[in-house]
mmCIF file of C-alpha atoms in Angstrom:
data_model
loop_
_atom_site.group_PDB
_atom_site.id
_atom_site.type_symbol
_atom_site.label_atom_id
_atom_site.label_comp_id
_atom_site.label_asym_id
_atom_site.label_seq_id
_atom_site.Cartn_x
_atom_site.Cartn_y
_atom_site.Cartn_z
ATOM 1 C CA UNK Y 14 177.570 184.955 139.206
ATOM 2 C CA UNK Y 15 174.486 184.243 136.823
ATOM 3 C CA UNK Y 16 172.626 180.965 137.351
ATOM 4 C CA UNK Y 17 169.595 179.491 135.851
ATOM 5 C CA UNK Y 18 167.028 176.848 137.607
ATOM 6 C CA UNK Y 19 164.480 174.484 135.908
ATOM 7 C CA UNK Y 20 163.315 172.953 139.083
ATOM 8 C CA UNK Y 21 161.242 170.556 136.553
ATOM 9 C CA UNK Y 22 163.429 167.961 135.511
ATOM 10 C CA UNK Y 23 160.547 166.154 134.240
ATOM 11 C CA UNK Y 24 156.690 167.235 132.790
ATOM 12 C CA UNK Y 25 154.155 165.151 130.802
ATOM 13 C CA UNK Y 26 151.355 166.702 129.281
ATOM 14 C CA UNK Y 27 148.603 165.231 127.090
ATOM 15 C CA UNK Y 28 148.274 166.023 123.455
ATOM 16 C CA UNK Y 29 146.910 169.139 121.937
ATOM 17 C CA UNK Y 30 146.558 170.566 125.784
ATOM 18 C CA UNK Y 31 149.214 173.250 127.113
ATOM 19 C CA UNK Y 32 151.770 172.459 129.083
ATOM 20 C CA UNK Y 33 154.374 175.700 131.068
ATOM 21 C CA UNK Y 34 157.862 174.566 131.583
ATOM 22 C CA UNK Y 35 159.542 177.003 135.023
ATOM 23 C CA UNK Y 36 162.573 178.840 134.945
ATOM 24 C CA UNK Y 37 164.008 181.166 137.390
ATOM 25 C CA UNK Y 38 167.667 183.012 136.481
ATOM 26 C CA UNK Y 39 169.839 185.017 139.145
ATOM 27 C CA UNK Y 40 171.664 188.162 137.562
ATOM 28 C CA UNK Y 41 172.902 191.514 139.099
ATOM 29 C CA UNK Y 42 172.200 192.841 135.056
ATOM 30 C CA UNK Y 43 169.563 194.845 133.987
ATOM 31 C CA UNK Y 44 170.005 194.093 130.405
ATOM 32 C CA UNK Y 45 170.158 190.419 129.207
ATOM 33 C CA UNK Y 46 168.883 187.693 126.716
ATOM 34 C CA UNK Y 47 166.770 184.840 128.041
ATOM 35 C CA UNK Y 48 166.594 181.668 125.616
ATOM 36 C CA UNK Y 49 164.796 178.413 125.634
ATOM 37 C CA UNK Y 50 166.103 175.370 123.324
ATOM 38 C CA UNK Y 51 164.728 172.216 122.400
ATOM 39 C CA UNK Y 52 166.853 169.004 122.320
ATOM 40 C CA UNK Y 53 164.953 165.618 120.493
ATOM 41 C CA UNK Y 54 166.209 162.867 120.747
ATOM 42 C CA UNK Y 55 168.584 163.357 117.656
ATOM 43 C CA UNK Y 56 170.698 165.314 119.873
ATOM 44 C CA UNK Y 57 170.580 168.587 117.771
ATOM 45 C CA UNK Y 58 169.910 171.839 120.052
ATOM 46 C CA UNK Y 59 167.042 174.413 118.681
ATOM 47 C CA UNK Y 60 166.502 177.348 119.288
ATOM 48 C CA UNK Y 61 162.523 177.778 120.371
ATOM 49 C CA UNK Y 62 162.122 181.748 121.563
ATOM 50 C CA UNK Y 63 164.603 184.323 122.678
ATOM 51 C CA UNK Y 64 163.106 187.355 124.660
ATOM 52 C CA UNK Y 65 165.485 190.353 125.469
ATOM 53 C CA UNK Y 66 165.162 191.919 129.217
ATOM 54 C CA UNK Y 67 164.837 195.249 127.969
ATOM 55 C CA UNK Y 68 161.498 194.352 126.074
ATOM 56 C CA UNK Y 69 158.293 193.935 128.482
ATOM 57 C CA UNK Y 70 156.244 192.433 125.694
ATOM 58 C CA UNK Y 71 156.499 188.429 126.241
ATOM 59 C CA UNK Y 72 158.057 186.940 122.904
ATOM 60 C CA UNK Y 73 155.730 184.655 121.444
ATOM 61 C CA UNK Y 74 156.375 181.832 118.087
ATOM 62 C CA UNK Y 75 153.476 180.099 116.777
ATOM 63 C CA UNK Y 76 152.548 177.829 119.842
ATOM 64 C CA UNK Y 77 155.227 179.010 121.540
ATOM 65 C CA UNK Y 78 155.124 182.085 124.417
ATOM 66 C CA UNK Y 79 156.940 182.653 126.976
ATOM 67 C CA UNK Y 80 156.382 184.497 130.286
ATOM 68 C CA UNK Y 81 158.958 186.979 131.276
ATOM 69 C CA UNK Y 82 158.879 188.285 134.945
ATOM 70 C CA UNK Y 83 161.369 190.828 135.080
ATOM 71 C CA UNK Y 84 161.344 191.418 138.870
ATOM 72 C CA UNK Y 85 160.897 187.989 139.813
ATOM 73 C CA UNK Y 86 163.497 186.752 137.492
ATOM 74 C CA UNK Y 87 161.261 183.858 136.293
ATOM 75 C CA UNK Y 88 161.061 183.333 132.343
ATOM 76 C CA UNK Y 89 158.615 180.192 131.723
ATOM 77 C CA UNK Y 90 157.782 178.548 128.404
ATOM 78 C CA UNK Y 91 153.761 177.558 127.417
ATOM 79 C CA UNK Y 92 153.500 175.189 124.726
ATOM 80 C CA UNK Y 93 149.882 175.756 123.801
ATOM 81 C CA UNK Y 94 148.020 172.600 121.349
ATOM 82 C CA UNK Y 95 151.013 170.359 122.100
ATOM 83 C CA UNK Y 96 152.258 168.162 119.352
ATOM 84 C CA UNK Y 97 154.215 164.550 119.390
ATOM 85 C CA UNK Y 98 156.770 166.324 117.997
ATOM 86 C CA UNK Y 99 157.335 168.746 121.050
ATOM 87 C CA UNK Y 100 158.811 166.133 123.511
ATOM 88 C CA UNK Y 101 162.192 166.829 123.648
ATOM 89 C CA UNK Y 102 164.461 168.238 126.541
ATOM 90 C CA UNK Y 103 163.833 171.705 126.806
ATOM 91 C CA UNK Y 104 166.728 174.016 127.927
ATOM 92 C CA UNK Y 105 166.379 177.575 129.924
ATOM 93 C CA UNK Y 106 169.492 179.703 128.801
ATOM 94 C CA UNK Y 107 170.973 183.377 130.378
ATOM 95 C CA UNK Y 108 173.121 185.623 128.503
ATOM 96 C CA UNK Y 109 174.725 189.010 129.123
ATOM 97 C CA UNK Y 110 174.884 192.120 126.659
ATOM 98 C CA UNK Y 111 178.359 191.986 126.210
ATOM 99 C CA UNK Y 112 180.577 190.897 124.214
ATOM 100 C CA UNK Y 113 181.263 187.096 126.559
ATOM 101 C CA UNK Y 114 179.196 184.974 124.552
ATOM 102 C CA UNK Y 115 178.594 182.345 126.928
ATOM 103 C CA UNK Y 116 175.158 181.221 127.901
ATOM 104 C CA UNK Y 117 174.539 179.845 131.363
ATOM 105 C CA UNK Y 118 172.411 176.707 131.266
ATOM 106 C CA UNK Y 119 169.818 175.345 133.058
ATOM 107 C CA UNK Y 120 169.757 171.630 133.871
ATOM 108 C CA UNK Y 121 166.755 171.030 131.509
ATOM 109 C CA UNK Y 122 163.097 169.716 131.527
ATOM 110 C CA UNK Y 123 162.136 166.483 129.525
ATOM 111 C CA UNK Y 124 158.977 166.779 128.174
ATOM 112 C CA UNK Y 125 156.935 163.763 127.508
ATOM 113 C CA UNK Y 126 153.654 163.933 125.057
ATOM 114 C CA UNK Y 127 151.285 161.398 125.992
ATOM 115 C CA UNK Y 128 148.880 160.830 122.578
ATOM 116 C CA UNK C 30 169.716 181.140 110.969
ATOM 117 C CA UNK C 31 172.601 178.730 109.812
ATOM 118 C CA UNK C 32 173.070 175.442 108.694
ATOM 119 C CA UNK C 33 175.875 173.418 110.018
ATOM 120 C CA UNK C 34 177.376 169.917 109.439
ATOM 121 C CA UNK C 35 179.141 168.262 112.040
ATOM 122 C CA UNK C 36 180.920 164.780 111.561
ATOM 123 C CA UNK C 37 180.665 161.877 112.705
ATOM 124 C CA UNK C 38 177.402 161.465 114.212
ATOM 125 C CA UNK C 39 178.594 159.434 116.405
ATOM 126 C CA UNK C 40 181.914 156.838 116.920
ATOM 127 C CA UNK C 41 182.692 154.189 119.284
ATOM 128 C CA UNK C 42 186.406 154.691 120.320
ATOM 129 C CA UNK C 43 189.001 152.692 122.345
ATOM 130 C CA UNK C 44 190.459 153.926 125.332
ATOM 131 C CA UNK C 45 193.991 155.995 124.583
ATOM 132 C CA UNK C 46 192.791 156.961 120.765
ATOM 133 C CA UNK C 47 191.778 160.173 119.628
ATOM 134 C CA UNK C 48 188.754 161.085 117.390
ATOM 135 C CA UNK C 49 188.411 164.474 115.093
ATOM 136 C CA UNK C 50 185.030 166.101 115.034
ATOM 137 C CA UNK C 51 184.198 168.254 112.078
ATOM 138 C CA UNK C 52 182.256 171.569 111.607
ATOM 139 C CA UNK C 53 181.280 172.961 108.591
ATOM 140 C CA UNK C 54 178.812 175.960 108.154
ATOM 141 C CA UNK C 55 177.242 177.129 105.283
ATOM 142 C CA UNK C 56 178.577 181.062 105.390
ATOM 143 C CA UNK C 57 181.184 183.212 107.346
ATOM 144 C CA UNK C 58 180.543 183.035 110.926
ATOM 145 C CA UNK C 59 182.806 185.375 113.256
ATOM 146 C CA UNK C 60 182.103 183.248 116.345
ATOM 147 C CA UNK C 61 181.943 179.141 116.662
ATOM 148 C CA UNK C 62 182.156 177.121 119.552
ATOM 149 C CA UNK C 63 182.735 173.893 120.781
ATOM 150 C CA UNK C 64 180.070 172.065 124.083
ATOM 151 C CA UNK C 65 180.191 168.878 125.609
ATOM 152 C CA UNK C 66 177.094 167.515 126.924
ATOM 153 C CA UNK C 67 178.038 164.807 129.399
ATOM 154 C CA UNK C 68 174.724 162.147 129.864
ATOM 155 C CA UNK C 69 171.733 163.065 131.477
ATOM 156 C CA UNK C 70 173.577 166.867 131.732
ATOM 157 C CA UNK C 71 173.053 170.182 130.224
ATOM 158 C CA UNK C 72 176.087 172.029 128.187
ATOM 159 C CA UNK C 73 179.468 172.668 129.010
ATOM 160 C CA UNK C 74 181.859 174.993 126.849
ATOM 161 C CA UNK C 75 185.233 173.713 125.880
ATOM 162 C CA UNK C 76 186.075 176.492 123.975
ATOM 163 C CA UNK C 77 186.013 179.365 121.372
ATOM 164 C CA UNK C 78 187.308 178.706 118.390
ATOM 165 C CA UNK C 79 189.087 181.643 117.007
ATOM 166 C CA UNK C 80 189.908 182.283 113.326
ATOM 167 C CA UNK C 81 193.497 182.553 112.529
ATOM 168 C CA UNK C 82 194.941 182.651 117.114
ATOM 169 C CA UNK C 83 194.658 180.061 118.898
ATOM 170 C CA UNK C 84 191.390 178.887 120.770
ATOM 171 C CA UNK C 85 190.265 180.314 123.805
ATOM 172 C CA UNK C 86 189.849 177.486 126.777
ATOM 173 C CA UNK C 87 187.027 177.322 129.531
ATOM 174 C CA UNK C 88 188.108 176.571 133.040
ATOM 175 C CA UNK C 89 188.557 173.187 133.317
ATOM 176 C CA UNK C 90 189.771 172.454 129.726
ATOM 177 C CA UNK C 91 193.109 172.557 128.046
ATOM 178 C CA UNK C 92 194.872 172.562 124.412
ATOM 179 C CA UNK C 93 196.785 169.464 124.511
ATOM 180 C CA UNK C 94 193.764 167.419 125.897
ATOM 181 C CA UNK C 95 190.965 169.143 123.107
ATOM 182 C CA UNK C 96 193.370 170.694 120.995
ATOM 183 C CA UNK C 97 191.167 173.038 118.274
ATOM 184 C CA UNK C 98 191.627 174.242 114.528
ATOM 185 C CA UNK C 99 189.532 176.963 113.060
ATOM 186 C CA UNK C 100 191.353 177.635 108.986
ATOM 187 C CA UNK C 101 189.013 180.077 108.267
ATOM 188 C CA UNK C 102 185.360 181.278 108.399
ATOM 189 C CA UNK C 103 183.145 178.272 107.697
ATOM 190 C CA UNK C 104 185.406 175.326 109.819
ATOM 191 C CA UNK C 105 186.520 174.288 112.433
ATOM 192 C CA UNK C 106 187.659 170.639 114.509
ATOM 193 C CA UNK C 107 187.707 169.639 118.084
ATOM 194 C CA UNK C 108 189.977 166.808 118.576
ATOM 195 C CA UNK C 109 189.742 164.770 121.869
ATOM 196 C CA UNK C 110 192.815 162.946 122.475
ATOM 197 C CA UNK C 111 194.036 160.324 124.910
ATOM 198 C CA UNK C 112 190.595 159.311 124.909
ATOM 199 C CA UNK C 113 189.642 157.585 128.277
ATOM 200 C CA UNK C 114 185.674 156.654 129.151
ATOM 201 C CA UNK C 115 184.748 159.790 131.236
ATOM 202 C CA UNK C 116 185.124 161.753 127.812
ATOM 203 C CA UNK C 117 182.069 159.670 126.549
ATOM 204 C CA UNK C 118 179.435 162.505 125.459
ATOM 205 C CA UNK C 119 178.093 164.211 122.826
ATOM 206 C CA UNK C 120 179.889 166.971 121.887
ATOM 207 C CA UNK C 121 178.374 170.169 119.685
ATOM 208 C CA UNK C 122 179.372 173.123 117.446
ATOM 209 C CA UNK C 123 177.694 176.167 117.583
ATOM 210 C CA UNK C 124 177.681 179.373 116.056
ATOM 211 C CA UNK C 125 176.393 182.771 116.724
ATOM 212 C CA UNK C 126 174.120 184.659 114.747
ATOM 213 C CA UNK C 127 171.799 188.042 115.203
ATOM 214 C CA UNK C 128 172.123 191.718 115.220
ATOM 215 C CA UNK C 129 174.097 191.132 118.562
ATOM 216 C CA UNK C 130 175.752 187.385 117.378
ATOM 217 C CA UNK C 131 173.207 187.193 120.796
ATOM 218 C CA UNK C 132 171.577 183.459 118.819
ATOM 219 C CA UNK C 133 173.771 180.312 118.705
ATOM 220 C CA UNK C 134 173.001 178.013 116.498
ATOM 221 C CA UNK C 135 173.772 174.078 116.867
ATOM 222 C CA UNK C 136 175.312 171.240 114.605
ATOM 223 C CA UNK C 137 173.496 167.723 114.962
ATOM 224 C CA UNK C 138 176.173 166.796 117.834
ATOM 225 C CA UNK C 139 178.831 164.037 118.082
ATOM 226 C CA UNK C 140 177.717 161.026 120.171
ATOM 227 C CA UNK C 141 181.052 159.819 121.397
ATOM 228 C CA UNK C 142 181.187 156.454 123.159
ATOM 229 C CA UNK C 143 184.756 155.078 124.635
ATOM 230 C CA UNK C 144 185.654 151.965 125.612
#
């Protein structure tokens, strides 16, 4: 069975530095999605950056990038410049091809912003 | 992406009661589904909500405790009945979008509190 590990349950970085949040995913698959969300405080989940296994090039959005280490199954997140508005829980999530659409969570990182 | 409307925000309930959540999107979605995000955890399923059949459970859940309605493309409602105070959590609907439905997409989330 899949799993996904954020052994970080907790980072603080200061503002407008960079900050990389870990995760590591277990999978027999070859072919997958990789997702991290951000959760504020008002609860809603966001999506931040999805990368698909089959790509090699590391997805990047504005501040965000990720880097995706196929072989050693680790996917982290850098949050380059950071903002206030980046603390939040961030969530590392697994999904197959198929057609289950069921993500397998990690237990999440709270990010803290000091100004 | 999509925007969804979930309601209430949140509710403080008494203990035997049950509570209605709402889910509202703003177009056809094939695929919505219903989390619970106990404190301090990361997300559970409940279910998929399927348009016009009955929902589809997750391990651990069942109709007559979270029974689910999904009328037709753009709604759905999670009902938790018999409420008791381990079902305090916020629960979320989601929805999947992409060329693969491989993004979900999150409503604000229900805080649920019961006494």
């Amino acid at each position: 069975a899949q799993t996904v590990t954020q052994s970080q349950p907790e980072m603080s970085v200061q503002e407008a530095e960079t900050v990389t949040l870990s995760c590591t995913y277990d999978t027999s698959e070859s072919d997958y999605y990789l997702f991290w969300y951000k959760q504020p405080p008002s609860r809603q989940m966001i999506l931040v950056i999805r990368q698909e296994a089959y790509k090699q090039q590391n997805a990047t959005e504005n501040r965000f990038s990720v880097n995706f280490q196929k072989a050693a199954k680790s996917f982290s997140l850098k949050i380059s410049d950071s903002q206030l508005g980046d603390a939040a829980m961030y969530f590392c999530a697994y999904r197959t091809m198929d057609s289950n659409y069921q993500l397998i969570w990690g237990a999440g990182t709270k990010l803290i912003i000091k100004p | 992406s999509a925007v969804i409307s979930q309601k209430p925000s949140r509710d403080i309930c008494q203990r035997g009661t049950s509570l209605t959540i709402q889910c509202q999107v703003d177009s056809q979605v094939t695929m919505m589904f219903w989390y619970r995000q106990q404190p301090g955890q990361s997300l559970t399923l409940i279910a998929t909500a399927n348009q016009g059949s009955e929902a589809t459970y997750e391990s651990g859940f069942v109709i007559d405790k979270f029974p689910i309605s999904r009328p037709n493309l753009t709604f759905s409602t999670l009902t938790v009945s018999n409420m008791s105070p381990e079902d305090s959590s916020i629960y979320l609907c989601s929805v999947s979008r992409g060329p693969t439905n491989e993004k979900l997409f999150f409503g604000s989330g229900t805080q649920l509190s019961v006494l």
